[in-house]
Coordinates of C-alpha atoms in Angstrom, one line a residue:
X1 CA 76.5 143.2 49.5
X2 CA 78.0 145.3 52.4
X3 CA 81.3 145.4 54.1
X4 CA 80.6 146.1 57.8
X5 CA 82.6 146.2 61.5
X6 CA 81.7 145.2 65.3
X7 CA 84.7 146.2 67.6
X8 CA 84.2 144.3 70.7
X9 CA 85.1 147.3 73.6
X10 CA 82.7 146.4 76.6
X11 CA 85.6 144.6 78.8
X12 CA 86.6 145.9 82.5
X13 CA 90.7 145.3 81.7
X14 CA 90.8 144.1 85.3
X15 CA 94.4 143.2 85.0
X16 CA 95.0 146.7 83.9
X17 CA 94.9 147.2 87.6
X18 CA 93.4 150.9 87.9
X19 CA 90.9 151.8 90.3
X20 CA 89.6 154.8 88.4
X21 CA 86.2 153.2 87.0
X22 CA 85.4 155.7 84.7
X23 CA 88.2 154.5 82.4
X24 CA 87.9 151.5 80.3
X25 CA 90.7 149.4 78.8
X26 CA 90.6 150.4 75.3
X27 CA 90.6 154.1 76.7
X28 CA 94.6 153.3 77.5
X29 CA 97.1 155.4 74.7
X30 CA 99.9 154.6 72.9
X31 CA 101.9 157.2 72.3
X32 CA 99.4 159.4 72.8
X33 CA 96.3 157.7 70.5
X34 CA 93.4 155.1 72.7
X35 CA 94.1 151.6 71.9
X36 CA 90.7 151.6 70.1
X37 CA 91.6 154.3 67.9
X38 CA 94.1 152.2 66.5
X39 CA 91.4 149.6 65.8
X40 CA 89.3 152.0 64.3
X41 CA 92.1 153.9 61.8
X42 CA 92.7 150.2 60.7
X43 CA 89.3 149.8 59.6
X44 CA 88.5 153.2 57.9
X45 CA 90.4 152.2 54.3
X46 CA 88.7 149.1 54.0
X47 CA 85.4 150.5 52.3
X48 CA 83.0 149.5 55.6
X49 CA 79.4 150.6 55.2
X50 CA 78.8 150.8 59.3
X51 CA 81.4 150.1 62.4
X52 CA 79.8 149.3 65.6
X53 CA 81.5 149.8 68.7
X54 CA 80.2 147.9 71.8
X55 CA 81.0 149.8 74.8
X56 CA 80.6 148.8 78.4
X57 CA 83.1 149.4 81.5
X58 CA 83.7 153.2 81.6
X59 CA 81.8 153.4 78.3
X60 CA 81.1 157.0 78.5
X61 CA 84.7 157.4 77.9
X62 CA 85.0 155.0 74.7
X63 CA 81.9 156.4 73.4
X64 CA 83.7 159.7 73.5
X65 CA 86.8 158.5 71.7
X66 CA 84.7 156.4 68.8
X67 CA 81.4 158.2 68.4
X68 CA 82.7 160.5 65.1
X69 CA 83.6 157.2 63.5
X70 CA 81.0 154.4 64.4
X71 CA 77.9 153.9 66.2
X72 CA 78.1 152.6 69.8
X73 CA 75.8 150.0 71.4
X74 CA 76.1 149.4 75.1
X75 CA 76.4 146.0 76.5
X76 CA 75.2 146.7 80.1
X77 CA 76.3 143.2 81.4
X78 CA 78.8 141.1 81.0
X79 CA 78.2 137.9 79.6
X80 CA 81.0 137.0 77.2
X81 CA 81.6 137.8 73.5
X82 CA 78.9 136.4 71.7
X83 CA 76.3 138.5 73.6
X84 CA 78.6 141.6 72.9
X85 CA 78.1 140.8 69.2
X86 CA 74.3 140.2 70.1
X87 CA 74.0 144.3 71.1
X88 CA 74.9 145.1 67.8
X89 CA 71.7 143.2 66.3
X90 CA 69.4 146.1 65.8
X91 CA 72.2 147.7 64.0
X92 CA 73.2 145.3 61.6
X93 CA 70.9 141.9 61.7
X94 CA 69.0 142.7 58.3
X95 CA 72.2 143.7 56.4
X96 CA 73.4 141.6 53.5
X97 CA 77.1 141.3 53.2
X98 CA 80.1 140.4 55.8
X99 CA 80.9 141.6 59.5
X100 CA 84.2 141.8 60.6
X101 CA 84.8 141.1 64.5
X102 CA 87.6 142.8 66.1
X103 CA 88.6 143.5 70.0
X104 CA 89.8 147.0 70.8
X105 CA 92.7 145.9 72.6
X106 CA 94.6 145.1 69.5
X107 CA 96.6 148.4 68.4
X108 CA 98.8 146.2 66.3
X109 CA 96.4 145.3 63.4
X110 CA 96.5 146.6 60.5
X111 CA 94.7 147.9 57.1
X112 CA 96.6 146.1 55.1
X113 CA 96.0 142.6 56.4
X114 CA 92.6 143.5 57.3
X115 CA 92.2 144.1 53.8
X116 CA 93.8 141.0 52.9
X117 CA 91.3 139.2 55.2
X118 CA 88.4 140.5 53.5
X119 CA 89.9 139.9 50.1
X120 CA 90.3 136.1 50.6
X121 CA 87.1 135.4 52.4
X122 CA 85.1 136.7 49.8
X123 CA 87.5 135.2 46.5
X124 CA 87.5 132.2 48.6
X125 CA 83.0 132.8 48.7
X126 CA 83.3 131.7 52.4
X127 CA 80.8 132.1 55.0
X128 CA 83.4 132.2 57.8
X129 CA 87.0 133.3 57.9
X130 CA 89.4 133.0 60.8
X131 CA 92.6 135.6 61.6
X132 CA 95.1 132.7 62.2
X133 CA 98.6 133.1 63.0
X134 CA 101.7 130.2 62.9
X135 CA 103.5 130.4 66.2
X136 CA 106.1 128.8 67.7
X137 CA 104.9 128.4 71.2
X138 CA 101.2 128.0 71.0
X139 CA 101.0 127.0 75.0
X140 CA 97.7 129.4 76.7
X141 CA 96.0 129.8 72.6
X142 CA 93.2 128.4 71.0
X143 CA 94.4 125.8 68.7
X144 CA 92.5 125.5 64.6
X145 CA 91.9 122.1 64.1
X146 CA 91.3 121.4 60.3
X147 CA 90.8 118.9 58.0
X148 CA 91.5 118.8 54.2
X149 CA 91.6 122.8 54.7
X150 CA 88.1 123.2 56.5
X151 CA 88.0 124.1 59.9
X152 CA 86.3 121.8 62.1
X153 CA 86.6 123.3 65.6
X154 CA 89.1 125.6 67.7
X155 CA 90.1 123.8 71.1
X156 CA 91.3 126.0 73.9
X157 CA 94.0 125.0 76.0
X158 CA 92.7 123.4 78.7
X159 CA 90.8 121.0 76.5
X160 CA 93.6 120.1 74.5
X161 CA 94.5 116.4 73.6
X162 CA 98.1 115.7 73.3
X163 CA 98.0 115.8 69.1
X164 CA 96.1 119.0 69.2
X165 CA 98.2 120.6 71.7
X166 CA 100.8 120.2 69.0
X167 CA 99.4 122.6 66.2
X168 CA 101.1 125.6 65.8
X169 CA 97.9 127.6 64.1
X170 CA 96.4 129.5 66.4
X171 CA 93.1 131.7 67.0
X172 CA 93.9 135.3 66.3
X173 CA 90.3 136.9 67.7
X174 CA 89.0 138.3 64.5
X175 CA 86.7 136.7 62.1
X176 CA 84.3 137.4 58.9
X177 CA 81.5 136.3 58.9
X178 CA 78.4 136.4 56.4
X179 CA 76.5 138.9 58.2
X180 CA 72.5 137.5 58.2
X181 CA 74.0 134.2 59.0
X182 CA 75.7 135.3 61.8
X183 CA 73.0 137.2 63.8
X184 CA 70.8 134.2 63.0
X185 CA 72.8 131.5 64.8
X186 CA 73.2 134.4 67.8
X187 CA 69.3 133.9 68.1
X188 CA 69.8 130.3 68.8
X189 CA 73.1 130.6 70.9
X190 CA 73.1 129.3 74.6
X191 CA 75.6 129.6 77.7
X192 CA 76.5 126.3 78.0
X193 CA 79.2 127.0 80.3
X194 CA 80.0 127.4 83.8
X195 CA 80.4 131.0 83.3
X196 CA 76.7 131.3 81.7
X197 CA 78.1 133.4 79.3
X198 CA 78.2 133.2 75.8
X199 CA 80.7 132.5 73.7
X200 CA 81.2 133.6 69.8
X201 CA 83.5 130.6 69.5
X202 CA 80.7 128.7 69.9
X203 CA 78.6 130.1 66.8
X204 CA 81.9 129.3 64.9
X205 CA 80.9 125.6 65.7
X206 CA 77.6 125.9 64.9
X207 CA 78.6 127.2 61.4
X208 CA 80.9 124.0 61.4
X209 CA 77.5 121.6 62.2
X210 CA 75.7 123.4 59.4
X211 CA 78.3 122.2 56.6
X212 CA 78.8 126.2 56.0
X213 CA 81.9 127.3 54.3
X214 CA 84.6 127.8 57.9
X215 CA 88.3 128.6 56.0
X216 CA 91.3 130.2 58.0
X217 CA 93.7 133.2 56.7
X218 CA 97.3 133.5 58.4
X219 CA 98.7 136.5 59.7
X220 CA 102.3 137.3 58.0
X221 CA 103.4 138.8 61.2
X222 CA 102.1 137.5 64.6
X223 CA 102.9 140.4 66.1
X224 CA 99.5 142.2 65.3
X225 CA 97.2 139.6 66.5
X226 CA 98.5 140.9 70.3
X227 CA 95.8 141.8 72.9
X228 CA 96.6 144.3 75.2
X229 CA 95.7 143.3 78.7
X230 CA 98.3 144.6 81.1
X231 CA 100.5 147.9 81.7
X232 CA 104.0 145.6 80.6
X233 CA 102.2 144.2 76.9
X234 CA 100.9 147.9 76.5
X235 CA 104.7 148.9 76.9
X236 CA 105.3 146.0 74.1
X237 CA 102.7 147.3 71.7
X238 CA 103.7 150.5 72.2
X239 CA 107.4 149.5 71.4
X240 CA 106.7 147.6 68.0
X241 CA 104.4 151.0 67.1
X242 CA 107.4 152.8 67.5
X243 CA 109.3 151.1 65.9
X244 CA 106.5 151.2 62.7
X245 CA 106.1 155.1 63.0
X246 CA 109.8 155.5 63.0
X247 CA 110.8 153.1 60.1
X248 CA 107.9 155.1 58.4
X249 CA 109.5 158.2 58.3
X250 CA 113.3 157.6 57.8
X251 CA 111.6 155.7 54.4
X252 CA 109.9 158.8 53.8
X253 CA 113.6 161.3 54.2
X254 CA 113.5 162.1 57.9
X255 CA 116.9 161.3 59.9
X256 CA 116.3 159.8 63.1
X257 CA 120.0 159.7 64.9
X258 CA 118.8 157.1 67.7
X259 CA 115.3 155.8 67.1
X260 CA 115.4 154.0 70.4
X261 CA 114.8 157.3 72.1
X262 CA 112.9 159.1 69.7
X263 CA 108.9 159.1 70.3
X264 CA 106.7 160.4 67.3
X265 CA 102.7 160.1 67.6
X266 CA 100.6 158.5 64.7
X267 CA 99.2 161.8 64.1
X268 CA 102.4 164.1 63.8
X269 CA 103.6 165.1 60.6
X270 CA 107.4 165.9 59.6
X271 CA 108.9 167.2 56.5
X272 CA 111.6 165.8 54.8
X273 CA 115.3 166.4 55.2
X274 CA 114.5 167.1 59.5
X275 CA 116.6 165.8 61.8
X276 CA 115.6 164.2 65.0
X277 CA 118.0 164.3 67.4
X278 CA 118.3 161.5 70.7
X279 CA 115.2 161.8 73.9
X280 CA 112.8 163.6 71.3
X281 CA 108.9 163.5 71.2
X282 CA 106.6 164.7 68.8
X283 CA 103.7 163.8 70.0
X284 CA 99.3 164.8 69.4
X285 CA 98.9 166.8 65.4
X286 CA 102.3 168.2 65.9
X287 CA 103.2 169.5 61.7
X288 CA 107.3 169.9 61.9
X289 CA 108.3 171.2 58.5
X290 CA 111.1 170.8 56.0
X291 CA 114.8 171.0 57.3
X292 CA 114.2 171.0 60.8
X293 CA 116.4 170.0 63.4
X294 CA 114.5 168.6 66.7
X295 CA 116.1 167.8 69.6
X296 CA 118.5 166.7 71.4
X297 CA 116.0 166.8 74.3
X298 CA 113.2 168.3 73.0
X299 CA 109.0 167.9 73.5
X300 CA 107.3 168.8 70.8
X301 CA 103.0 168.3 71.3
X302 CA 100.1 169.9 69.4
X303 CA 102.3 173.2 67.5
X304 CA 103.6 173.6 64.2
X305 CA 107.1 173.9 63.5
X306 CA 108.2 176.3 60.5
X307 CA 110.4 175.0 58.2
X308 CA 114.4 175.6 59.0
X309 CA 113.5 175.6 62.6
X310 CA 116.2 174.4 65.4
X311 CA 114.4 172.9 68.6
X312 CA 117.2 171.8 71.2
X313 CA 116.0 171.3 75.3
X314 CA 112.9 172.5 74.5
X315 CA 109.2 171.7 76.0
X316 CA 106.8 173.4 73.6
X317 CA 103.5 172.8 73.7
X318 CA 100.0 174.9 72.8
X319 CA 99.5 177.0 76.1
X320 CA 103.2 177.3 75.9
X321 CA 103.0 179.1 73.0
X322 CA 100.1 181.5 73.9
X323 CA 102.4 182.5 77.1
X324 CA 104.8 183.7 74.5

């Protein structure tokens, strides 16, 4: 029994609002790392056989940014998430074991509750698991309504009735499900829908019709079940990163002086007993070493720092260092 990953990446991110079409939304960085590459790094620990990455709008570019780390199926139309999953069929159909569904426009997940997921649907010898997460204004989600613990359907908004419009559980987007099980009901999936596209919610209730095993797991912070799908929430994500990567580091004996103006990449490495000064970046595979002092005012992209070094107002970069 295998552990295995589709990452839904096909989407056009309209309300991006770019008119390049040779980008696609998961394509967009935070602080200097793709959106899906976040997705992807959140996966790697958790012991998957295969990742799939579905690619469509500008999907030479997210090919490029995924292709050393999963295999990539194209969706060529789009016609909603369950046909997305459907792409990855030859891929995956005759595996035993569990998928995991993910978008790529959710930077905030991480290993760790990923892990978590895995581990209770599997103690808990489900066939489906649902990402949940307890909010306080559920208005625009899809609610879970359950009974005695079993999921019996999700309800979007719009089709809400006043008593389910009051549950506070709502759909997170990511689900395990048994993996042969899955790819079977795809076969018999339809577009019922004015869209005439098909819908993976809507294998979720034919698991529900078959009497198959549908439990929920709940996020312990909300904040990672956020979708990116505009400039201002890829500004929030990219704040709460910060704020991760930062935290990280002062834990680990790095003094950050103001980390509300202090940018370091997911990829950078810094020694302990540095010192980052106020409006610093250290951004790309940038290594800073022990004792350092960076900053005030300094970018630091791509180089490595020796250990004792003093970086004040400077810009140093690769190409920057070859001019030297």
């Amino acid at each position: 029994m295998g552990r295995y990953a589709v990452i839904l990446a096909a989407g056009k991110g309209t309300r991006m609002k770019s008119k390049r079409d040779d980008i696609s939304k998961v394509s967009f960085p935070v602080l200097g790392r793709p959106m899906v590459r976040y997705v992807l790094e959140a996966l790697k620990p958790l012991g998957l056989e295969k990742i799939v990455t579905v690619v469509g709008f500008g999907g030479e570019m997210t090919k490029s940014l995924v292709e050393d780390s999963s295999e990539v199926v194209w969706q060529k139309e789009q016609k909603g998430t369950g046909h997305a999953v459907m792409m990855a069929a030859p891929n995956l159909e005759m595996e035993d074991g569990e998928t995991i569904i993910c978008c790529g426009d959710t930077p905030l997940l991480t290993d760790k509750t990923l892990e978590a997921l895995f581990n209770s649907h599997e103690a808990n010898h489900n066939d489906l698991t649902i990402l949940t997460a307890e909010v306080d204004n559920p208005y625009g989600y899809g609610r879970i309504v359950k009974k005695d613990g079993n999921v019996l359907r999700i309800v979007e908004q719009k089709d809400c009735s006043p008593d389910e419009a009051a549950i506070h559980e709502i759909n997170a987007g990511v689900y395990i499900f048994d993996n042969k099980e899955l790819f079977r009901d795809l076969k018999e999936l339809k577009p019922n829908n004015a869209q005439g596209e098909y819908y993976l919610t809507d294998v979720i209730a034919m698991f529900v019709s078959a009497g198959k095993r549908v439990k929920t797991f709940s996020v312990a912070d909300v904040n990672e079940t956020m979708g990116v799908n505009d400039r201002y929430q890829l500004s929030k994500a990219a704040k709460i990163i910060r704020a991760r990567i930062n935290k990280k580091w002062m834990l680990s004996g790095v003094s950050i002086e103001d980390p509300d103006t202090t940018y370091i990449g997911p990829d950078a490495e810094i020694g302990q007993d540095t010192t980052i000064r106020p409006n610093s970046h250290i951004l790309g595979h940038a290594k800073v070493g022990q004792g350092c002092v960076i900053g005030p005012d300094a970018y630091v992209e791509d180089v490595e720092i020796e250990d004792g070094e003093v970086i004040e107002f400077g810009y140093i970069r690769p190409e920057d260092e070859d001019e030297d």
